Amino acid sequence: MAVMRVNPNRMELLRLRQQLNVARRGHKLLKDKRDELMRQFLAIVKKNKALRDEVEELLTVYNQAMILARAVMPEQVIESALYAGHDNFYVQMKTKNVMSVTVPEFSLPATGDLKKAAKNTNTEQQSNGVDQDKSQQKTLLPYGLSGVSGELDQAILALQQALPAMIELANIEKTTQLLANEISKTRRRVNSLEHRMIPDLEDTIRSITMKMEENERANTTRLMKVKDMILEKEILERRQRNEKLEYQTNNQ
Amino acid sequence: MKVGKVAVIGDADSVLGFRGIGITVFAMSDPKEASKKIEELSRDNYQLIFLTENLAAQDPEIMKTYNEMKEPTVILIPSNKGGANYASSLLSDSVKRAVGLDFLNIDN
């Protein structure tokens, strides 16, 4: 029970009533929003977990291959091989709207670009009549094949396989996080409306109505009292007049 | 359609291979340095940053900050020393925060 400090008059009462209406409507809307957010969140969080497990598995494969590569080659060879390529990797980015939460949506660049890049670096192998699929896989390796052992190739290929899942994980995980934030924000709002604002408004409105009724009653009693006093005075005057008249007639 | 750059941050052993597929790599093992780097990268149009779990686990503030921001997207990846399950525990945390109970672990 917490009554706000407002003047108990009709103006305030009307204002508070309107505020209560708005608060109730907002509460209902926010509750609906929270429920829907929760529904979407639950769907996505399961997916997130599965995807994370998948990515961890794929990257374990990569890490194991990398350890093998390190075992068979000196560090410098690996480093120089890997730094030979250029870092031109980029992702395409869109934004998506999930329940008015803007989430990023990454996707791998169109395969056309990769193919073009592949052709440029690997025309030689293709002309040698190497199987198309195989050459495509190999073309994505940034280094020359001489001097580098196959273990590193395995690691890089494992990483390439993991990449789509990693991008997908990035989408899902960011969405999960942003949704979680939005849910906790919405829930706070719903709770503060439900447990604080609406009861407070109701209490205040009740207390104002009671105060006003009390004033009304006080006014009535005061009027009655005044009326009584006036009547009494009138009666007294009339009695005096009557007595005077009686006295005069008796004397005559 | 916007185009965003991608970076990987982590200890050299775990992240070096990402060079092999053309992703920019920043090898470091100090979480303070890493959080500075992420800040720097986010100003430089890097939209997607992968960070190794063991680095993020040493400074929880990093993920706390970037999980609330719209961009950049910072995603944890396991390092070669094993996952340490930091990413999963963060996921459980956010579930707990949103739903009020951690139903992911109840399943298990």
Coordinates of C-alpha atoms in Angstrom, one line a residue:
Chain A
M1 CA 0.0 0.0 0.0
A2 CA 1.7 3.0 -1.2
V3 CA -0.2 6.1 -1.9
M4 CA 1.3 8.7 -4.1
R5 CA 1.6 12.3 -2.8
V6 CA -1.0 14.0 -4.9
N7 CA -3.8 16.5 -4.1
P8 CA -7.1 14.7 -3.5
N9 CA -9.2 16.5 -6.1
R10 CA -11.2 15.6 -9.1
M11 CA -8.5 16.8 -11.6
E12 CA -6.0 14.4 -10.1
L13 CA -8.5 11.6 -9.9
L14 CA -9.2 11.9 -13.6
R15 CA -5.5 12.1 -14.5
L16 CA -4.7 9.1 -12.4
R17 CA -7.5 7.1 -13.8
Q18 CA -6.3 7.8 -17.3
Q19 CA -2.8 6.8 -16.3
L20 CA -4.1 3.6 -14.8
N21 CA -5.8 2.8 -18.0
V22 CA -2.6 3.3 -20.0
A23 CA -0.6 1.3 -17.5
R24 CA -3.0 -1.6 -17.7
R25 CA -3.0 -1.6 -21.5
G26 CA 0.8 -1.4 -21.6
H27 CA 1.0 -4.2 -19.1
K28 CA -1.1 -6.4 -21.3
L29 CA 0.9 -5.6 -24.4
L30 CA 4.3 -6.1 -22.7
K31 CA 3.1 -9.4 -21.3
D32 CA 2.2 -10.6 -24.7
K33 CA 5.5 -9.4 -26.0
R34 CA 7.4 -11.2 -23.3
D35 CA 5.5 -14.4 -23.9
E36 CA 6.2 -14.3 -27.6
L37 CA 9.9 -13.4 -27.1
M38 CA 10.1 -16.4 -24.7
R39 CA 8.6 -18.7 -27.3
Q40 CA 11.1 -17.7 -29.9
F41 CA 14.0 -17.7 -27.4
L42 CA 13.3 -21.3 -26.4
A43 CA 13.2 -22.4 -30.0
I44 CA 16.4 -20.7 -30.8
V45 CA 18.4 -21.6 -27.7
K46 CA 18.1 -25.4 -28.3
K47 CA 19.4 -24.8 -31.8
N48 CA 22.2 -22.7 -30.4
K49 CA 23.3 -25.5 -28.1
A50 CA 23.3 -28.1 -30.8
L51 CA 25.2 -25.8 -33.1
R52 CA 27.8 -25.0 -30.5
D53 CA 28.4 -28.7 -29.9
E54 CA 28.8 -29.2 -33.6
V55 CA 31.2 -26.3 -34.0
E56 CA 33.3 -27.5 -31.0
E57 CA 33.4 -31.0 -32.6
L58 CA 34.5 -29.6 -36.0
L59 CA 37.1 -27.4 -34.4
T60 CA 38.5 -30.3 -32.4
V61 CA 39.1 -32.0 -35.7
Y62 CA 41.0 -28.9 -36.9
N63 CA 43.0 -28.6 -33.7
Q64 CA 44.0 -32.2 -33.8
A65 CA 45.1 -31.9 -37.4
M66 CA 47.0 -28.8 -36.5
I67 CA 48.9 -30.6 -33.7
L68 CA 49.8 -33.3 -36.2
A69 CA 51.0 -30.7 -38.6
R70 CA 53.1 -29.1 -36.0
A71 CA 54.6 -32.4 -35.1
V72 CA 55.9 -33.1 -38.7
M73 CA 56.9 -29.6 -39.7
P74 CA 58.9 -26.9 -38.0
E75 CA 57.0 -23.8 -36.7
Q76 CA 58.6 -21.5 -39.3
V77 CA 57.5 -23.5 -42.2
I78 CA 53.9 -23.6 -41.0
E79 CA 53.9 -19.9 -40.3
S80 CA 55.4 -18.9 -43.6
A81 CA 53.0 -21.2 -45.4
L82 CA 50.0 -19.7 -43.7
Y83 CA 51.2 -16.1 -44.0
A84 CA 51.7 -16.5 -47.7
G85 CA 48.1 -16.0 -48.5
H86 CA 46.3 -12.8 -48.1
D87 CA 43.6 -12.2 -45.6
N88 CA 40.7 -11.2 -47.8
F89 CA 38.0 -13.1 -46.1
Y90 CA 34.8 -11.2 -45.5
V91 CA 31.2 -12.0 -44.7
Q92 CA 28.0 -10.6 -46.0
M93 CA 25.9 -8.9 -43.5
K94 CA 22.2 -8.3 -43.3
T95 CA 20.1 -7.3 -40.4
K96 CA 17.0 -9.2 -39.4
N97 CA 14.2 -8.1 -37.2
V98 CA 13.1 -10.6 -34.6
M99 CA 10.3 -9.1 -32.4
S100 CA 11.6 -5.6 -33.1
V101 CA 15.1 -6.7 -31.9
T102 CA 17.6 -6.0 -34.7
V103 CA 19.9 -8.9 -35.1
P104 CA 22.8 -9.3 -37.5
E105 CA 22.7 -12.0 -40.1
F106 CA 26.0 -13.1 -41.5
S107 CA 26.4 -15.2 -44.6
L108 CA 29.4 -16.5 -46.5
P109 CA 30.1 -14.5 -49.7
A110 CA 28.6 -16.0 -52.8
T111 CA 30.5 -19.0 -54.1
G112 CA 31.1 -17.2 -57.4
D113 CA 33.8 -15.1 -55.8
L114 CA 35.5 -18.0 -54.3
K115 CA 35.5 -19.9 -57.6
K116 CA 36.9 -16.9 -59.4
A117 CA 39.7 -16.6 -56.9
A118 CA 40.2 -20.3 -57.2
K119 CA 40.6 -20.1 -61.0
N120 CA 43.1 -17.3 -60.8
T121 CA 45.5 -19.2 -58.5
N122 CA 45.1 -22.6 -60.0
T123 CA 44.8 -22.6 -63.7
E124 CA 47.8 -24.8 -63.9
Q125 CA 46.3 -27.7 -62.0
Q126 CA 43.1 -27.6 -63.9
S127 CA 44.9 -27.8 -67.3
N128 CA 46.7 -30.8 -66.0
G129 CA 43.3 -32.6 -66.1
V130 CA 42.9 -32.8 -62.3
D131 CA 39.5 -33.7 -61.2
Q132 CA 37.3 -30.6 -60.9
D133 CA 36.2 -31.2 -57.3
K134 CA 39.6 -32.0 -56.1
S135 CA 41.2 -29.0 -57.7
Q136 CA 38.6 -26.8 -56.2
Q137 CA 39.4 -28.0 -52.8
K138 CA 43.0 -27.6 -53.2
T139 CA 42.7 -24.2 -54.7
L140 CA 41.5 -22.9 -51.4
L141 CA 44.8 -23.6 -49.8
P142 CA 46.8 -20.4 -49.8
Y143 CA 50.3 -21.9 -50.1
G144 CA 52.3 -23.9 -52.6
L145 CA 52.1 -27.6 -52.2
S146 CA 55.8 -28.2 -52.2
G147 CA 57.6 -28.1 -48.8
V148 CA 54.4 -28.3 -46.8
S149 CA 53.2 -31.6 -45.5
G150 CA 49.7 -32.9 -46.0
E151 CA 48.8 -32.6 -42.3
L152 CA 48.5 -28.9 -42.6
D153 CA 46.2 -29.4 -45.6
Q154 CA 44.0 -31.5 -43.5
A155 CA 43.9 -28.9 -40.8
I156 CA 42.9 -26.2 -43.3
L157 CA 40.3 -28.3 -44.9
A158 CA 38.8 -29.2 -41.5
L159 CA 38.6 -25.5 -40.8
Q160 CA 36.9 -24.8 -44.2
Q161 CA 34.4 -27.4 -43.3
A162 CA 33.8 -25.8 -39.9
L163 CA 33.4 -22.3 -41.3
P164 CA 29.7 -22.5 -42.5
A165 CA 28.7 -23.9 -39.1
M166 CA 30.7 -21.2 -37.3
I167 CA 29.0 -18.5 -39.3
E168 CA 25.6 -20.0 -38.5
L169 CA 26.6 -20.2 -34.9
A170 CA 27.5 -16.6 -34.9
N171 CA 24.0 -15.7 -36.2
I172 CA 22.2 -17.9 -33.7
E173 CA 24.3 -17.0 -30.7
K174 CA 24.1 -13.3 -31.3
T175 CA 20.3 -13.6 -31.7
T176 CA 20.1 -15.7 -28.5
Q177 CA 22.1 -13.1 -26.5
L178 CA 20.1 -10.1 -27.9
L179 CA 16.8 -11.9 -27.3
A180 CA 17.9 -12.8 -23.8
N181 CA 18.6 -9.1 -23.1
E182 CA 15.3 -8.0 -24.6
I183 CA 13.4 -10.6 -22.5
S184 CA 15.0 -9.6 -19.2
K185 CA 14.3 -5.9 -20.1
T186 CA 10.7 -6.7 -21.0
R187 CA 10.2 -8.8 -17.9
R188 CA 11.5 -6.0 -15.7
R189 CA 9.0 -3.7 -17.3
V190 CA 6.1 -6.1 -16.9
N191 CA 7.0 -6.7 -13.3
S192 CA 7.4 -3.1 -12.4
L193 CA 4.0 -2.3 -14.0
E194 CA 2.3 -5.3 -12.4
H195 CA 3.7 -5.1 -8.9
R196 CA 4.4 -1.4 -8.5
M197 CA 2.8 1.0 -10.9
I198 CA -0.7 -0.5 -11.2
P199 CA -1.2 -1.2 -7.5
D200 CA 0.1 2.2 -6.6
L201 CA -2.3 3.9 -9.0
E202 CA -5.2 1.8 -7.7
D203 CA -4.4 2.6 -4.1
T204 CA -4.0 6.3 -4.8
I205 CA -7.3 6.4 -6.8
R206 CA -9.1 4.6 -4.0
S207 CA -7.7 7.0 -1.4
I208 CA -8.6 10.0 -3.4
T209 CA -12.2 8.7 -3.9
M210 CA -12.4 8.0 -0.2
K211 CA -11.1 11.4 0.7
M212 CA -13.6 13.0 -1.7
E213 CA -16.5 11.1 -0.2
E214 CA -15.3 12.1 3.2
N215 CA -15.3 15.7 2.1
E216 CA -18.8 15.3 0.7
R217 CA -20.0 13.9 4.0
A218 CA -18.3 16.6 5.9
N219 CA -19.9 19.1 3.7
T220 CA -23.4 17.6 4.3
T221 CA -23.0 17.6 8.0
R222 CA -21.8 21.1 8.0
L223 CA -24.8 22.2 5.9
M224 CA -27.1 20.4 8.3
K225 CA -25.4 22.0 11.2
V226 CA -25.7 25.4 9.6
K227 CA -29.3 24.8 8.8
D228 CA -29.9 23.8 12.4
M229 CA -28.2 26.9 13.7
I230 CA -30.3 29.1 11.4
L231 CA -33.4 27.3 12.4
E232 CA -32.6 27.7 16.0
K233 CA -31.9 31.4 15.6
E234 CA -35.2 31.8 13.7
I235 CA -37.1 29.9 16.4
L236 CA -35.5 32.0 19.1
E237 CA -36.4 35.2 17.2
R238 CA -39.9 34.2 16.6
R239 CA -40.4 33.2 20.2
Q240 CA -39.1 36.5 21.4
R241 CA -41.4 38.3 19.0
N242 CA -44.3 36.2 20.2
E243 CA -43.5 36.9 23.8
K244 CA -43.3 40.6 23.1
L245 CA -46.6 40.5 21.3
E246 CA -48.2 38.5 24.2
Y247 CA -46.8 41.0 26.6
Q248 CA -48.2 43.9 24.7
T249 CA -51.7 42.4 24.4
N250 CA -51.7 41.5 28.1
N251 CA -50.9 45.1 29.0
Q252 CA -53.6 46.4 26.8
Chain B
M1 CA 24.0 -5.8 -48.4
K2 CA 26.8 -4.8 -46.1
V3 CA 30.2 -6.4 -46.0
G4 CA 31.9 -7.1 -42.7
K5 CA 35.4 -8.1 -41.9
V6 CA 36.2 -11.1 -39.8
A7 CA 38.9 -11.5 -37.3
V8 CA 40.1 -14.3 -35.0
I9 CA 41.8 -13.5 -31.7
G10 CA 43.5 -16.1 -29.5
D11 CA 46.7 -17.8 -28.6
A12 CA 48.9 -18.4 -31.6
D13 CA 48.7 -22.2 -31.5
S14 CA 44.9 -22.3 -31.7
V15 CA 44.2 -19.6 -34.2
L16 CA 47.1 -19.7 -36.7
G17 CA 45.2 -22.0 -39.0
F18 CA 42.6 -19.4 -39.7
R19 CA 45.2 -17.6 -41.7
G20 CA 45.0 -20.5 -44.0
I21 CA 41.4 -19.7 -45.0
G22 CA 42.1 -16.0 -45.3
I23 CA 40.8 -14.7 -42.0
T24 CA 42.7 -12.0 -40.2
V25 CA 44.4 -13.4 -37.1
F26 CA 45.6 -11.7 -34.1
A27 CA 47.7 -13.9 -31.9
M28 CA 47.8 -12.9 -28.2
S29 CA 47.6 -14.5 -24.9
D30 CA 46.8 -11.6 -22.6
P31 CA 43.0 -11.0 -22.0
K32 CA 43.6 -7.2 -21.4
E33 CA 45.3 -6.9 -24.7
A34 CA 42.5 -8.9 -26.4
S35 CA 39.8 -6.7 -25.1
K36 CA 41.7 -3.6 -26.3
K37 CA 42.1 -5.3 -29.7
I38 CA 38.4 -6.1 -29.9
E39 CA 37.6 -2.5 -29.2
E40 CA 40.0 -1.3 -31.8
L41 CA 38.6 -3.8 -34.4
S42 CA 35.0 -2.9 -33.8
R43 CA 35.9 0.7 -34.8
D44 CA 37.5 -0.6 -37.9
N45 CA 34.4 -2.3 -39.5
Y46 CA 35.2 -5.7 -38.1
Q47 CA 31.7 -7.2 -37.7
L48 CA 32.5 -10.7 -36.7
I49 CA 35.2 -11.6 -34.2
F50 CA 36.0 -15.0 -33.0
L51 CA 37.7 -15.2 -29.6
T52 CA 39.1 -18.3 -28.0
E53 CA 37.3 -19.5 -24.9
N54 CA 40.3 -19.7 -22.6
L55 CA 41.1 -16.0 -23.3
A56 CA 37.6 -14.9 -22.7
A57 CA 37.3 -17.0 -19.5
Q58 CA 40.1 -15.0 -18.0
D59 CA 38.2 -11.7 -18.4
P60 CA 34.4 -12.2 -18.1
E61 CA 33.9 -8.5 -18.7
I62 CA 34.7 -8.9 -22.4
M63 CA 31.7 -11.2 -23.2
K64 CA 29.5 -9.3 -20.8
T65 CA 30.1 -6.1 -22.7
Y66 CA 29.9 -7.4 -26.2
N67 CA 26.9 -9.7 -25.7
E68 CA 24.8 -6.6 -25.0
M69 CA 26.0 -4.7 -27.9
K70 CA 24.5 -4.9 -31.4
E71 CA 27.9 -5.0 -33.0
P72 CA 30.5 -6.3 -33.3
T73 CA 29.4 -9.9 -32.9
V74 CA 31.9 -11.7 -30.6
I75 CA 31.7 -15.5 -30.8
L76 CA 33.7 -17.9 -28.6
I77 CA 35.5 -20.8 -30.2
P78 CA 37.3 -23.6 -28.3
S79 CA 41.1 -23.3 -28.2
N80 CA 43.4 -26.3 -28.7
K81 CA 43.5 -26.8 -25.0
G82 CA 40.0 -27.9 -25.0
G83 CA 36.8 -25.9 -24.6
A84 CA 36.7 -25.4 -20.8
N85 CA 33.0 -25.1 -21.5
Y86 CA 33.0 -21.3 -20.9
A87 CA 30.8 -20.7 -23.9
S88 CA 28.2 -23.2 -22.8
S89 CA 28.2 -21.8 -19.3
L90 CA 27.6 -18.3 -20.8
L91 CA 24.7 -19.7 -22.7
S92 CA 23.2 -21.3 -19.6
D93 CA 23.6 -17.9 -17.9
S94 CA 21.7 -16.1 -20.5
V95 CA 19.0 -18.7 -20.4
K96 CA 18.8 -18.3 -16.7
R97 CA 18.6 -14.6 -17.0
A98 CA 15.8 -14.8 -19.6
V99 CA 13.7 -17.7 -18.5
G100 CA 14.4 -17.7 -14.8
L101 CA 15.6 -21.2 -14.7
D102 CA 18.3 -23.1 -16.6
F103 CA 16.4 -25.8 -18.5
L104 CA 19.4 -26.7 -20.7
N105 CA 21.2 -28.4 -17.9
I106 CA 18.0 -29.9 -16.5
D107 CA 17.8 -31.9 -19.7
N108 CA 21.2 -33.4 -19.2

